[in-house]
mmCIF file of C-alpha atoms in Angstrom:
data_model
loop_
_atom_site.group_PDB
_atom_site.id
_atom_site.type_symbol
_atom_site.label_atom_id
_atom_site.label_comp_id
_atom_site.label_asym_id
_atom_site.label_seq_id
_atom_site.Cartn_x
_atom_site.Cartn_y
_atom_site.Cartn_z
ATOM 1 C CA UNK A 1 72.498 86.525 125.787
ATOM 2 C CA UNK A 2 74.785 85.071 123.794
ATOM 3 C CA UNK A 3 77.470 87.849 123.263
ATOM 4 C CA UNK A 4 78.009 88.389 119.312
ATOM 5 C CA UNK A 5 81.556 89.247 119.986
ATOM 6 C CA UNK A 6 82.397 86.354 121.942
ATOM 7 C CA UNK A 7 80.690 84.421 119.204
ATOM 8 C CA UNK A 8 82.873 85.738 116.751
ATOM 9 C CA UNK A 9 86.099 85.521 118.762
ATOM 10 C CA UNK A 10 84.432 81.789 119.043
ATOM 11 C CA UNK A 11 84.861 81.289 115.453
ATOM 12 C CA UNK A 12 88.016 82.902 114.708
ATOM 13 C CA UNK A 13 89.376 80.459 117.369
ATOM 14 C CA UNK A 14 88.020 77.276 115.774
ATOM 15 C CA UNK A 15 88.732 78.655 112.036
ATOM 16 C CA UNK A 16 92.742 79.245 113.148
ATOM 17 C CA UNK A 17 92.517 76.033 115.575
ATOM 18 C CA UNK A 18 94.685 78.720 118.532
ATOM 19 C CA UNK A 19 94.267 81.341 120.335
ATOM 20 C CA UNK A 20 97.389 82.979 119.319
ATOM 21 C CA UNK A 21 96.198 83.284 115.787
ATOM 22 C CA UNK A 22 92.398 83.843 116.938
ATOM 23 C CA UNK A 23 93.913 86.802 119.191
ATOM 24 C CA UNK A 24 95.403 87.882 115.748
ATOM 25 C CA UNK A 25 92.335 88.478 114.155
ATOM 26 C CA UNK A 26 89.883 90.012 116.451
ATOM 27 C CA UNK A 27 92.793 92.368 117.127
ATOM 28 C CA UNK A 28 92.802 91.542 121.073
ATOM 29 C CA UNK A 29 95.702 89.462 123.337
ATOM 30 C CA UNK A 30 95.914 86.089 123.927
ATOM 31 C CA UNK A 31 95.071 86.582 127.535
ATOM 32 C CA UNK A 32 91.783 88.727 126.223
ATOM 33 C CA UNK A 33 90.818 85.677 123.816
ATOM 34 C CA UNK A 34 91.197 83.300 126.936
ATOM 35 C CA UNK A 35 89.412 85.360 129.493
ATOM 36 C CA UNK A 36 86.193 85.900 126.508
ATOM 37 C CA UNK A 37 85.847 81.971 126.006
ATOM 38 C CA UNK A 38 86.256 81.250 129.573
ATOM 39 C CA UNK A 39 83.115 84.231 129.225
ATOM 40 C CA UNK A 40 80.799 82.146 126.945
ATOM 41 C CA UNK A 41 81.695 79.082 128.904
ATOM 42 C CA UNK A 42 80.598 80.881 131.953
ATOM 43 C CA UNK A 43 77.651 82.323 130.219
ATOM 44 C CA UNK A 44 76.325 78.936 128.748
ATOM 45 C CA UNK A 45 77.696 76.638 131.684
ATOM 46 C CA UNK A 46 79.450 74.266 129.382
ATOM 47 C CA UNK A 47 83.044 73.676 128.522
ATOM 48 C CA UNK A 48 83.846 74.109 125.006
ATOM 49 C CA UNK A 49 87.631 73.485 124.636
ATOM 50 C CA UNK A 50 89.864 70.264 125.693
ATOM 51 C CA UNK A 51 93.485 70.338 124.612
ATOM 52 C CA UNK A 52 94.907 67.100 123.425
ATOM 53 C CA UNK A 53 98.748 66.465 122.745
ATOM 54 C CA UNK A 54 98.645 70.322 123.290
ATOM 55 C CA UNK A 55 95.651 70.482 120.452
ATOM 56 C CA UNK A 56 93.186 72.510 120.291
ATOM 57 C CA UNK A 57 90.102 70.455 120.183
ATOM 58 C CA UNK A 58 86.283 71.019 120.279
ATOM 59 C CA UNK A 59 84.012 68.983 122.945
ATOM 60 C CA UNK A 60 80.876 67.694 122.256
ATOM 61 C CA UNK A 61 79.082 70.701 123.327
ATOM 62 C CA UNK A 62 81.931 73.216 121.551
ATOM 63 C CA UNK A 63 80.531 70.928 118.255
ATOM 64 C CA UNK A 64 77.160 71.920 118.607
ATOM 65 C CA UNK A 65 77.412 75.880 119.025
ATOM 66 C CA UNK A 66 80.116 75.889 115.914
ATOM 67 C CA UNK A 67 76.560 75.661 113.609
ATOM 68 C CA UNK A 68 74.430 78.361 116.155
ATOM 69 C CA UNK A 69 77.581 80.875 115.779
ATOM 70 C CA UNK A 70 78.105 81.150 112.284
ATOM 71 C CA UNK A 71 73.757 81.391 111.934
ATOM 72 C CA UNK A 72 73.894 84.203 114.336
ATOM 73 C CA UNK A 73 76.587 86.038 113.020
ATOM 74 C CA UNK A 74 75.734 85.545 109.415
ATOM 75 C CA UNK A 75 72.735 87.537 110.333
ATOM 76 C CA UNK A 76 74.615 90.373 112.401
ATOM 77 C CA UNK A 77 76.835 90.644 108.907
ATOM 78 C CA UNK A 78 73.755 90.708 106.800
ATOM 79 C CA UNK A 79 72.050 93.355 109.005
ATOM 80 C CA UNK A 80 75.486 95.539 109.174
ATOM 81 C CA UNK A 81 75.506 94.954 105.206
ATOM 82 C CA UNK A 82 72.040 96.080 104.461
ATOM 83 C CA UNK A 83 72.329 99.134 107.063
ATOM 84 C CA UNK A 84 75.134 99.977 105.306
ATOM 85 C CA UNK A 85 74.427 100.016 101.611
ATOM 86 C CA UNK A 86 74.789 103.134 100.674
ATOM 87 C CA UNK A 87 78.460 103.802 102.235
ATOM 88 C CA UNK A 88 81.448 103.918 99.898
ATOM 89 C CA UNK A 89 82.570 100.023 99.646
ATOM 90 C CA UNK A 90 86.319 99.538 99.458
ATOM 91 C CA UNK A 91 87.870 96.868 97.361
ATOM 92 C CA UNK A 92 87.732 93.320 98.350
ATOM 93 C CA UNK A 93 91.624 92.256 99.428
ATOM 94 C CA UNK A 94 91.683 88.719 98.391
ATOM 95 C CA UNK A 95 94.644 86.289 98.910
ATOM 96 C CA UNK A 96 95.358 82.549 96.531
ATOM 97 C CA UNK A 97 98.351 80.053 96.472
ATOM 98 C CA UNK A 98 100.328 80.901 93.294
ATOM 99 C CA UNK A 99 99.314 77.321 92.483
ATOM 100 C CA UNK A 100 95.346 77.883 92.628
ATOM 101 C CA UNK A 101 95.771 80.707 90.677
ATOM 102 C CA UNK A 102 94.840 78.882 87.441
ATOM 103 C CA UNK A 103 92.649 76.180 88.674
ATOM 104 C CA UNK A 104 90.482 78.026 91.397
ATOM 105 C CA UNK A 105 90.764 81.819 91.177
ATOM 106 C CA UNK A 106 88.967 82.350 87.695
ATOM 107 C CA UNK A 107 86.029 81.070 88.694
ATOM 108 C CA UNK A 108 86.067 82.647 92.184
ATOM 109 C CA UNK A 109 86.165 86.353 91.241
ATOM 110 C CA UNK A 110 83.418 84.878 88.637
ATOM 111 C CA UNK A 111 81.007 84.494 91.057
ATOM 112 C CA UNK A 112 82.267 87.465 93.573
ATOM 113 C CA UNK A 113 80.603 89.531 90.147
ATOM 114 C CA UNK A 114 77.673 87.603 90.353
ATOM 115 C CA UNK A 115 77.313 88.135 94.019
ATOM 116 C CA UNK A 116 78.335 91.558 94.334
ATOM 117 C CA UNK A 117 78.522 93.381 90.816
ATOM 118 C CA UNK A 118 81.141 95.939 91.306
ATOM 119 C CA UNK A 119 82.572 95.249 93.821
ATOM 120 C CA UNK A 120 86.598 95.694 93.202
ATOM 121 C CA UNK A 121 88.958 93.093 94.144
ATOM 122 C CA UNK A 122 92.757 93.448 94.934
ATOM 123 C CA UNK A 123 94.390 89.654 94.594
ATOM 124 C CA UNK A 124 97.946 89.043 96.750
ATOM 125 C CA UNK A 125 99.272 85.617 95.793
ATOM 126 C CA UNK A 126 101.617 84.320 98.779
ATOM 127 C CA UNK A 127 102.078 80.628 100.715
ATOM 128 C CA UNK A 128 99.057 79.188 102.495
ATOM 129 C CA UNK A 129 101.247 80.430 105.500
ATOM 130 C CA UNK A 130 101.432 84.009 104.283
ATOM 131 C CA UNK A 131 97.872 84.408 103.844
ATOM 132 C CA UNK A 132 97.060 83.471 107.234
ATOM 133 C CA UNK A 133 99.770 85.924 108.275
ATOM 134 C CA UNK A 134 98.476 88.545 106.204
ATOM 135 C CA UNK A 135 94.726 88.027 107.266
ATOM 136 C CA UNK A 136 95.788 87.797 111.456
ATOM 137 C CA UNK A 137 97.095 91.186 110.230
ATOM 138 C CA UNK A 138 94.028 92.532 108.972
ATOM 139 C CA UNK A 139 95.364 93.035 105.351
ATOM 140 C CA UNK A 140 93.428 90.518 103.694
ATOM 141 C CA UNK A 141 89.456 89.848 103.720
ATOM 142 C CA UNK A 142 89.714 86.695 102.253
ATOM 143 C CA UNK A 143 91.806 84.042 101.528
ATOM 144 C CA UNK A 144 92.049 80.336 99.267
ATOM 145 C CA UNK A 145 94.456 78.614 101.218
ATOM 146 C CA UNK A 146 95.021 74.757 101.661
ATOM 147 C CA UNK A 147 93.363 73.650 104.599
ATOM 148 C CA UNK A 148 95.736 71.656 107.257
ATOM 149 C CA UNK A 149 94.697 68.142 108.116
ATOM 150 C CA UNK A 150 92.634 67.546 110.885
ATOM 151 C CA UNK A 151 91.292 71.031 110.993
ATOM 152 C CA UNK A 152 87.876 72.698 110.588
ATOM 153 C CA UNK A 153 89.095 75.948 108.842
ATOM 154 C CA UNK A 154 87.211 77.564 105.702
ATOM 155 C CA UNK A 155 84.518 76.300 103.621
ATOM 156 C CA UNK A 156 85.949 73.688 101.050
ATOM 157 C CA UNK A 157 85.761 74.541 97.489
ATOM 158 C CA UNK A 158 87.394 71.072 96.184
ATOM 159 C CA UNK A 159 89.393 68.859 97.514
ATOM 160 C CA UNK A 160 92.575 67.984 94.857
ATOM 161 C CA UNK A 161 95.515 65.599 94.875
ATOM 162 C CA UNK A 162 99.040 66.289 93.600
ATOM 163 C CA UNK A 163 100.571 65.481 90.084
ATOM 164 C CA UNK A 164 103.676 64.966 88.476
ATOM 165 C CA UNK A 165 104.317 67.173 85.444
ATOM 166 C CA UNK A 166 106.873 66.413 83.429
ATOM 167 C CA UNK A 167 107.766 67.863 79.400
ATOM 168 C CA UNK A 168 106.901 64.093 77.846
ATOM 169 C CA UNK A 169 106.241 59.912 78.571
ATOM 170 C CA UNK A 170 109.779 59.332 77.520
ATOM 171 C CA UNK A 171 111.882 62.567 79.794
ATOM 172 C CA UNK A 172 112.009 60.382 83.050
ATOM 173 C CA UNK A 173 113.705 57.486 81.340
ATOM 174 C CA UNK A 174 116.123 59.923 79.342
ATOM 175 C CA UNK A 175 117.897 61.356 82.760
ATOM 176 C CA UNK A 176 119.921 59.186 85.058
ATOM 177 C CA UNK A 177 119.205 61.925 87.567
ATOM 178 C CA UNK A 178 115.506 63.168 87.877
ATOM 179 C CA UNK A 179 115.985 67.486 87.215
ATOM 180 C CA UNK A 180 113.324 68.999 89.095
ATOM 181 C CA UNK A 181 111.619 72.014 89.633
ATOM 182 C CA UNK A 182 109.518 72.503 93.077
ATOM 183 C CA UNK A 183 107.372 74.809 95.124
ATOM 184 C CA UNK A 184 108.609 76.327 97.878
ATOM 185 C CA UNK A 185 109.259 73.675 100.977
ATOM 186 C CA UNK A 186 106.535 74.704 103.473
ATOM 187 C CA UNK A 187 103.891 73.282 100.052
ATOM 188 C CA UNK A 188 103.337 69.405 101.126
ATOM 189 C CA UNK A 189 103.814 68.286 97.472
ATOM 190 C CA UNK A 190 107.664 69.728 97.679
ATOM 191 C CA UNK A 191 108.582 67.952 100.942
ATOM 192 C CA UNK A 192 106.447 64.141 99.511
ATOM 193 C CA UNK A 193 108.375 64.544 96.252
ATOM 194 C CA UNK A 194 111.568 64.845 98.085
ATOM 195 C CA UNK A 195 110.712 62.443 100.964
ATOM 196 C CA UNK A 196 109.726 59.556 98.183
ATOM 197 C CA UNK A 197 112.316 60.186 95.551
ATOM 198 C CA UNK A 198 115.133 59.234 98.334
ATOM 199 C CA UNK A 199 113.213 56.660 99.636
ATOM 200 C CA UNK A 200 112.867 55.132 96.590
ATOM 201 C CA UNK A 201 116.365 55.706 95.886
ATOM 202 C CA UNK A 202 116.104 57.724 93.066
ATOM 203 C CA UNK A 203 118.796 60.274 92.053
ATOM 204 C CA UNK A 204 117.237 63.601 91.914
ATOM 205 C CA UNK A 205 118.889 67.369 91.314
ATOM 206 C CA UNK A 206 116.716 70.098 92.596
ATOM 207 C CA UNK A 207 117.529 72.273 89.894
ATOM 208 C CA UNK A 208 114.895 75.294 90.832
ATOM 209 C CA UNK A 209 112.580 76.370 93.776
ATOM 210 C CA UNK A 210 109.757 78.880 93.505
ATOM 211 C CA UNK A 211 106.588 79.493 94.511
ATOM 212 C CA UNK A 212 105.993 81.353 91.411
ATOM 213 C CA UNK A 213 104.167 78.139 89.807
ATOM 214 C CA UNK A 214 103.993 79.583 86.139
ATOM 215 C CA UNK A 215 107.651 79.627 86.195
ATOM 216 C CA UNK A 216 107.633 75.604 87.022
ATOM 217 C CA UNK A 217 104.735 75.635 84.013
ATOM 218 C CA UNK A 218 107.509 77.346 81.716
ATOM 219 C CA UNK A 219 110.666 74.781 82.996
ATOM 220 C CA UNK A 220 108.955 71.672 82.181
ATOM 221 C CA UNK A 221 107.151 73.048 78.956
ATOM 222 C CA UNK A 222 110.900 73.797 78.127
ATOM 223 C CA UNK A 223 112.212 70.643 78.652
ATOM 224 C CA UNK A 224 114.243 71.133 81.447
ATOM 225 C CA UNK A 225 112.291 69.649 84.618
ATOM 226 C CA UNK A 226 110.019 67.604 86.059
ATOM 227 C CA UNK A 227 107.560 69.341 88.744
ATOM 228 C CA UNK A 228 104.512 68.871 90.780
ATOM 229 C CA UNK A 229 101.035 70.808 91.049
ATOM 230 C CA UNK A 230 97.679 70.456 92.229
ATOM 231 C CA UNK A 231 95.690 68.505 89.471
ATOM 232 C CA UNK A 232 93.172 72.347 88.641
ATOM 233 C CA UNK A 233 96.497 74.127 87.954
ATOM 234 C CA UNK A 234 97.983 71.650 85.059
ATOM 235 C CA UNK A 235 97.905 72.912 81.815
ATOM 236 C CA UNK A 236 96.291 71.012 79.141
ATOM 237 C CA UNK A 237 99.454 71.142 77.114
ATOM 238 C CA UNK A 238 101.777 69.184 79.875
ATOM 239 C CA UNK A 239 102.017 65.792 80.604
ATOM 240 C CA UNK A 240 100.826 64.064 83.532
ATOM 241 C CA UNK A 241 103.126 61.650 84.636
ATOM 242 C CA UNK A 242 100.943 58.224 85.197
ATOM 243 C CA UNK A 243 101.250 56.286 88.425
ATOM 244 C CA UNK A 244 102.658 53.782 86.636
ATOM 245 C CA UNK A 245 106.074 55.366 85.983
ATOM 246 C CA UNK A 246 106.560 54.773 89.651
ATOM 247 C CA UNK A 247 107.355 58.078 90.940
ATOM 248 C CA UNK A 248 105.963 58.841 94.534
ATOM 249 C CA UNK A 249 102.376 59.257 95.051
ATOM 250 C CA UNK A 250 101.228 62.996 96.303
ATOM 251 C CA UNK A 251 99.196 63.679 98.828
ATOM 252 C CA UNK A 252 95.810 65.053 98.281
ATOM 253 C CA UNK A 253 94.840 68.717 99.478
ATOM 254 C CA UNK A 254 91.362 70.084 100.475
ATOM 255 C CA UNK A 255 91.245 74.078 98.885
ATOM 256 C CA UNK A 256 88.881 76.072 100.878
ATOM 257 C CA UNK A 257 87.727 79.407 101.149
ATOM 258 C CA UNK A 258 88.829 81.587 104.682
ATOM 259 C CA UNK A 259 87.589 84.713 105.789
ATOM 260 C CA UNK A 260 89.368 86.978 108.149
ATOM 261 C CA UNK A 261 87.277 87.563 111.781
ATOM 262 C CA UNK A 262 86.428 90.820 110.855
ATOM 263 C CA UNK A 263 84.505 89.980 106.965
ATOM 264 C CA UNK A 264 84.518 92.433 104.940
ATOM 265 C CA UNK A 265 80.964 94.579 104.648
ATOM 266 C CA UNK A 266 79.824 93.262 101.181
ATOM 267 C CA UNK A 267 80.924 89.636 102.041
ATOM 268 C CA UNK A 268 79.630 88.367 105.190
ATOM 269 C CA UNK A 269 79.085 85.091 106.643
ATOM 270 C CA UNK A 270 76.056 84.763 104.564
ATOM 271 C CA UNK A 271 77.158 85.555 100.890
ATOM 272 C CA UNK A 272 80.764 83.584 101.941
ATOM 273 C CA UNK A 273 78.472 80.489 101.835
ATOM 274 C CA UNK A 274 76.863 81.085 98.357
ATOM 275 C CA UNK A 275 80.291 81.849 97.103
ATOM 276 C CA UNK A 276 82.115 79.180 98.000
ATOM 277 C CA UNK A 277 79.371 76.669 97.539
ATOM 278 C CA UNK A 278 78.456 78.185 93.720
ATOM 279 C CA UNK A 279 82.723 77.752 93.094
ATOM 280 C CA UNK A 280 82.633 74.600 94.428
ATOM 281 C CA UNK A 281 79.951 73.701 92.096
ATOM 282 C CA UNK A 282 81.503 74.385 89.213
ATOM 283 C CA UNK A 283 84.591 73.277 90.313
ATOM 284 C CA UNK A 284 83.702 70.486 91.041
ATOM 285 C CA UNK A 285 81.600 69.874 87.830
ATOM 286 C CA UNK A 286 85.296 70.397 85.487
#
């Protein structure tokens, strides 16, 4: 018999990529999570995890278990949701990075309203790192995140790419020293832009760093700087700098929907899957 709490912890480890972050999400100590995983391995008589260069990796048996674990938890959460249908439901606490507020969040909210009519949503913005921390602390139920490379975190909403934006086609040529306004350093677009310009020997001045993408957009719109954004978030009136200009190529990103280990009672695993799939369908048609 598989204990659903062991499976929930297992999925938390898979989604977060570490015992430490999983422990925070399931409100246990790291040693308790480690013991739970040992109990699960003993119950199955299988090894589920290995460590490769200090990175936690799933074995073949671990990969096999992931799908079954998610299905078991889906049914468990669905049953709890049905039984709690007459109780007062608290608001959904949703996190979203500022750079996805324009391109992803409105459609996600629309799909939440369709799936759970009447559910109030409270949105908090911040970097993906901050939002993960808030989920670990129990302050968020659900978050839109940038998935780290080689991780299995969350349900994929959109595979997007960073783009350069400028006030117009002649702006870059007119400035011997390129004025930049960029997102915060923990964003891949920031490091790729700065490192790439240095390698190319392009002179630049980093005039503004902000987690507020509306500010960056307004600085570009006013003709004061060049910036970077996820493609889905670029307003239609801004100029997208073509690759032929020669600015450093920006990375692709995977935008995912990730739940805290203990999901909101109205958005268990079954509804999360539907929510992500429906949102992804719309976003990929745009």
